PDB file of C-alpha atoms in Angstrom:
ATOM      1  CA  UNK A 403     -72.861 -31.249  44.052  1.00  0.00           C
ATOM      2  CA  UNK A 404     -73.840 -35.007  45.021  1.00  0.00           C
ATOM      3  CA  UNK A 405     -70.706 -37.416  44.752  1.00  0.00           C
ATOM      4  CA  UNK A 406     -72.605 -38.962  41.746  1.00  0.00           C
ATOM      5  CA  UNK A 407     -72.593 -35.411  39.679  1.00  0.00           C
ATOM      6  CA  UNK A 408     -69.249 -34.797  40.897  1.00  0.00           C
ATOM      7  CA  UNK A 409     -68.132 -38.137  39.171  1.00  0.00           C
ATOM      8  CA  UNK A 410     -69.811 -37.782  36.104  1.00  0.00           C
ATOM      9  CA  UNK A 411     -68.919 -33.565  35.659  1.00  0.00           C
ATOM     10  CA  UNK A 412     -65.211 -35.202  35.779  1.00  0.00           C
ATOM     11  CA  UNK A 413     -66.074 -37.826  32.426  1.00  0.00           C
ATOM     12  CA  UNK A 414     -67.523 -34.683  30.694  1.00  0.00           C
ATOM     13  CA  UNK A 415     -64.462 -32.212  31.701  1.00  0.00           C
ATOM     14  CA  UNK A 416     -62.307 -34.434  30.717  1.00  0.00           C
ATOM     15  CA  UNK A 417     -63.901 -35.503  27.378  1.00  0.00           C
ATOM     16  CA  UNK A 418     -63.875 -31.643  26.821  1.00  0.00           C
ATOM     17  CA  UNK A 419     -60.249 -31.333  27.969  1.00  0.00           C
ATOM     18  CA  UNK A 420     -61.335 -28.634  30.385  1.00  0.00           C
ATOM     19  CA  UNK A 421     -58.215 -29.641  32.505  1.00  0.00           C
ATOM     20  CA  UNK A 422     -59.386 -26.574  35.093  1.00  0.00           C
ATOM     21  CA  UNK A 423     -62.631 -27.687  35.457  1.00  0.00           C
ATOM     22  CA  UNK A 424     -60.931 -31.609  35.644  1.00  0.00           C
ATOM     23  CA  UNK A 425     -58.620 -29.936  38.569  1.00  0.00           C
ATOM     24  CA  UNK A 426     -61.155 -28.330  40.109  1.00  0.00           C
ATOM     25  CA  UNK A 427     -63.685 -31.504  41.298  1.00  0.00           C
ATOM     26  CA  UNK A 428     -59.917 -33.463  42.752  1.00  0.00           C
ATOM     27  CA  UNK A 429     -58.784 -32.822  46.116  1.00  0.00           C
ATOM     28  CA  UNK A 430     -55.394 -31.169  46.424  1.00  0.00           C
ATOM     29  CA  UNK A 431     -53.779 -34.425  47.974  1.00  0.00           C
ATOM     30  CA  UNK A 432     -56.200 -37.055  45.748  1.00  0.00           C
ATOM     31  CA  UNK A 433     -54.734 -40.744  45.240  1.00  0.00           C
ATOM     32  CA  UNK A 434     -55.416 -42.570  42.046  1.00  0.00           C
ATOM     33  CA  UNK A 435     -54.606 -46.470  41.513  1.00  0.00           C
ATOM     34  CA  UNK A 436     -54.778 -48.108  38.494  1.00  0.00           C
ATOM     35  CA  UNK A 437     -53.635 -51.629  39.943  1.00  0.00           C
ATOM     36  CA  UNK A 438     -53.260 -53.218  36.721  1.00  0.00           C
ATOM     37  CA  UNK A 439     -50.113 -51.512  35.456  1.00  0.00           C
ATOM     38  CA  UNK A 440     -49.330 -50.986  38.794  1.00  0.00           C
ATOM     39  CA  UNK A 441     -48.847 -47.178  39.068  1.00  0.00           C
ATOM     40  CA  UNK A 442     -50.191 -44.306  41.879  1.00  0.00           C
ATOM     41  CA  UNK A 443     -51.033 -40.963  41.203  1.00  0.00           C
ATOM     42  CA  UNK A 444     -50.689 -38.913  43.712  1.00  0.00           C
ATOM     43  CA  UNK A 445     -51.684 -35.360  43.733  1.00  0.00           C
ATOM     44  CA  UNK A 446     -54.342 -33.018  41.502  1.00  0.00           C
ATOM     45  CA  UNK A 447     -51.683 -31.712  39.570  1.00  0.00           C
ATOM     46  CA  UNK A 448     -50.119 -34.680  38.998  1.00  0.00           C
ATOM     47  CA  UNK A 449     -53.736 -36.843  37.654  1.00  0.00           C
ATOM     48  CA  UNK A 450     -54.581 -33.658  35.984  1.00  0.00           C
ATOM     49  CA  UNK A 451     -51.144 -33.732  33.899  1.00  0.00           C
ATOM     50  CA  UNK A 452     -50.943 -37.276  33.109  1.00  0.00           C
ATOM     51  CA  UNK A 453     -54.616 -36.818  31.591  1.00  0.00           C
ATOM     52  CA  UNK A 454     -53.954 -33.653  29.391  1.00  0.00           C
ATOM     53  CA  UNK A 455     -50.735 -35.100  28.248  1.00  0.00           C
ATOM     54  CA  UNK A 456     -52.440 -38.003  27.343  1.00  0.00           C
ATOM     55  CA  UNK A 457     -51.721 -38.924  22.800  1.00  0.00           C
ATOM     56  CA  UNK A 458     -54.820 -37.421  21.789  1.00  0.00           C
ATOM     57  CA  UNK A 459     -57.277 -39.837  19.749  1.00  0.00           C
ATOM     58  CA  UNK A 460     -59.663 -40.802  22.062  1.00  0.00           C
ATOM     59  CA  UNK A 461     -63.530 -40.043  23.222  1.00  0.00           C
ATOM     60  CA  UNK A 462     -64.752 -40.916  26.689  1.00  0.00           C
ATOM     61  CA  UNK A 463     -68.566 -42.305  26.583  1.00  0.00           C
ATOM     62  CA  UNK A 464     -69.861 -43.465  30.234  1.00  0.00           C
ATOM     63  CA  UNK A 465     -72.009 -46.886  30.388  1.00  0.00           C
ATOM     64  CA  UNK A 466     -73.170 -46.761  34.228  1.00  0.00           C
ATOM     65  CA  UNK A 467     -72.720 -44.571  37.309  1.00  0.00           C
ATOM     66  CA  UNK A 468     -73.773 -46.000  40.465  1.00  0.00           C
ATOM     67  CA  UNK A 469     -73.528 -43.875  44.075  1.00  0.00           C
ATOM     68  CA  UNK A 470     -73.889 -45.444  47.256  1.00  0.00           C
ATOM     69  CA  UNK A 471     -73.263 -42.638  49.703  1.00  0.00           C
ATOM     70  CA  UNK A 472     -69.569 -40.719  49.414  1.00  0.00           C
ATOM     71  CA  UNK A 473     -68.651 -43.574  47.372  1.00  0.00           C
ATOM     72  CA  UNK A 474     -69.323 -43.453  43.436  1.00  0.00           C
ATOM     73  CA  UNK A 475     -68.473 -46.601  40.798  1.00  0.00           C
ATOM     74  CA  UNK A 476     -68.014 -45.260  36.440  1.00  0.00           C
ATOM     75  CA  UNK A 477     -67.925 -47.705  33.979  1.00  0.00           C
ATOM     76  CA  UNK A 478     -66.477 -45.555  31.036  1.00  0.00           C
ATOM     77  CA  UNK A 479     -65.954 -46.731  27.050  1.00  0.00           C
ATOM     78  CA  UNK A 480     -62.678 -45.117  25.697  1.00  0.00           C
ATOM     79  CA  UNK A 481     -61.984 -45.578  21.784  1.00  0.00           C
ATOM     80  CA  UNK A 482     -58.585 -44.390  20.758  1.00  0.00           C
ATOM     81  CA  UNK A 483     -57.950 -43.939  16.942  1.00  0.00           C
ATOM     82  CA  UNK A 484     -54.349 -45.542  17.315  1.00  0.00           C
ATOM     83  CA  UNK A 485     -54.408 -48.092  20.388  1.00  0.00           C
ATOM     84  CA  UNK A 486     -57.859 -49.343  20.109  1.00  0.00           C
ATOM     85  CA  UNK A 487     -61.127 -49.667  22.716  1.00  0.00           C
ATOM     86  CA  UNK A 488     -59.956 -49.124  26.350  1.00  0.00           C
ATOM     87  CA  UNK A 489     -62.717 -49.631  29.611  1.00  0.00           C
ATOM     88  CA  UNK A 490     -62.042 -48.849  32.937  1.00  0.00           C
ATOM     89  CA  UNK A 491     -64.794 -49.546  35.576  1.00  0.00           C
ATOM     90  CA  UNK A 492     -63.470 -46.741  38.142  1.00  0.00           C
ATOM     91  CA  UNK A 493     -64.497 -46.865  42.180  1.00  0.00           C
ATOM     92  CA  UNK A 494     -64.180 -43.126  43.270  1.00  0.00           C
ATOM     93  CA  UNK A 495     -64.816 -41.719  46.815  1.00  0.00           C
ATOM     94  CA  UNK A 496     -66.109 -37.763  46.753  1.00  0.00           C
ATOM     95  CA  UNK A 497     -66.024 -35.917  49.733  1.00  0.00           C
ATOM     96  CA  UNK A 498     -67.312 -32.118  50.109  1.00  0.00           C
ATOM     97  CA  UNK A 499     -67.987 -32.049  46.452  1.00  0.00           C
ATOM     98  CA  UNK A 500     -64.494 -33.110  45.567  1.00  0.00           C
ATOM     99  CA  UNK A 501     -63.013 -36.324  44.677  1.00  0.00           C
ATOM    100  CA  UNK A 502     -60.252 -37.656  47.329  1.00  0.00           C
ATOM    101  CA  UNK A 503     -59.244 -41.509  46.194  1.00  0.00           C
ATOM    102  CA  UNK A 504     -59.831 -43.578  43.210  1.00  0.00           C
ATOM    103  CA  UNK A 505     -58.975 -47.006  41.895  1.00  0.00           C
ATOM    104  CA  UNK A 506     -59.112 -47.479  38.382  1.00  0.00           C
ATOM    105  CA  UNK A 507     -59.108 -51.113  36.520  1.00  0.00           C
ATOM    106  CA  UNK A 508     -58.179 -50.181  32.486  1.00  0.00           C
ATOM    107  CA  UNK A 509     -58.170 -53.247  30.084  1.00  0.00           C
ATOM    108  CA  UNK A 510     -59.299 -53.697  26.877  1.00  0.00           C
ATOM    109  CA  UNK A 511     -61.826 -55.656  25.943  1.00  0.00           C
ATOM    110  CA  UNK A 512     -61.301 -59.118  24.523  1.00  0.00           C
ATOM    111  CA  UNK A 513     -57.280 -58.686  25.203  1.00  0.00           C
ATOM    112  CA  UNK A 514     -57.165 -61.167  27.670  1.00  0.00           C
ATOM    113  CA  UNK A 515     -57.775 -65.210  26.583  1.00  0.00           C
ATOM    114  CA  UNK A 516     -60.153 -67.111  27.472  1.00  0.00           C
ATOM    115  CA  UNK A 517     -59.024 -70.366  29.044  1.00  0.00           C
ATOM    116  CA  UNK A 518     -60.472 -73.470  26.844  1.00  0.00           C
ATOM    117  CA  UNK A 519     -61.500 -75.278  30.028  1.00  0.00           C
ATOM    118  CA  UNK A 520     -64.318 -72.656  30.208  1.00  0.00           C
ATOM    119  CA  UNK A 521     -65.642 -73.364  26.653  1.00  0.00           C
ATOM    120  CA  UNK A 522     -68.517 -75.604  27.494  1.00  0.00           C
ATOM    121  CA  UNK A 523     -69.731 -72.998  30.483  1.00  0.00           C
ATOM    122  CA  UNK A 524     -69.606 -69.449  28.735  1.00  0.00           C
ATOM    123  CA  UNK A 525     -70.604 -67.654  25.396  1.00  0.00           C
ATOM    124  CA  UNK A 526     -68.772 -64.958  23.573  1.00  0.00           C
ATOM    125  CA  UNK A 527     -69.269 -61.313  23.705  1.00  0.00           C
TER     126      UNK A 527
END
């Protein structure tokens, strides 16, 4: 499997909750960081876990995958029925088919204000 399929077979497993199949594209020792709350996961189990555990609610729907090599970007759409639209643009590095670091960046869109300085330069979304 490319590093590109491998990335986007883990959106679909995990938008099917197919936890095995989500455990099966990590490896063993993988390292996810999602720098803006500031937490590590280290370990298959321990991103496969946090995942299924997860309050249930939500639908994954991916915008863009782009591969350069081992190394694969997601940008992923994730409504939740109780706490709203979540995006995470994702930077994932695949190796033999299997997924061995990430770096996630969650937010929500919109949740962060726009400095009124900027007013004259941008447009809303």
């Amino acid at each position: 499997m490319k590093p590109v399929e491998t990335v986007r077979a883990l959106w679909e497993r995990t938008q099917q909750r197919d936890w095995d199949g989500v455990g099966a594209l990590l490896a063993e020792d993988a390292v996810v960081e999602w720098p803006v709350s500031g937490e590590r996961i280290v370990g298959r189990d321990n991103y496969v876990r946090l995942n299924a555990e997860y309050p249930e609610g939500w639908t994954i729907r991916v915008l863009r995958l782009v591969a350069d090599g081992e190394e694969v970007v997601s940008e992923v759409e994730v409504p939740h029925a109780e706490s709203g639209l979540h995006r995470a643009a994702s930077f994932w590095t695949v190796r033999d088919g299997r997924i061995v670091r990430g770096r996630e960046y969650w937010s929500m869109p919109g949740s962060d204000e726009a400095p009124r300085w900027r007013a004259a330069y941008v447009q809303p979304m």
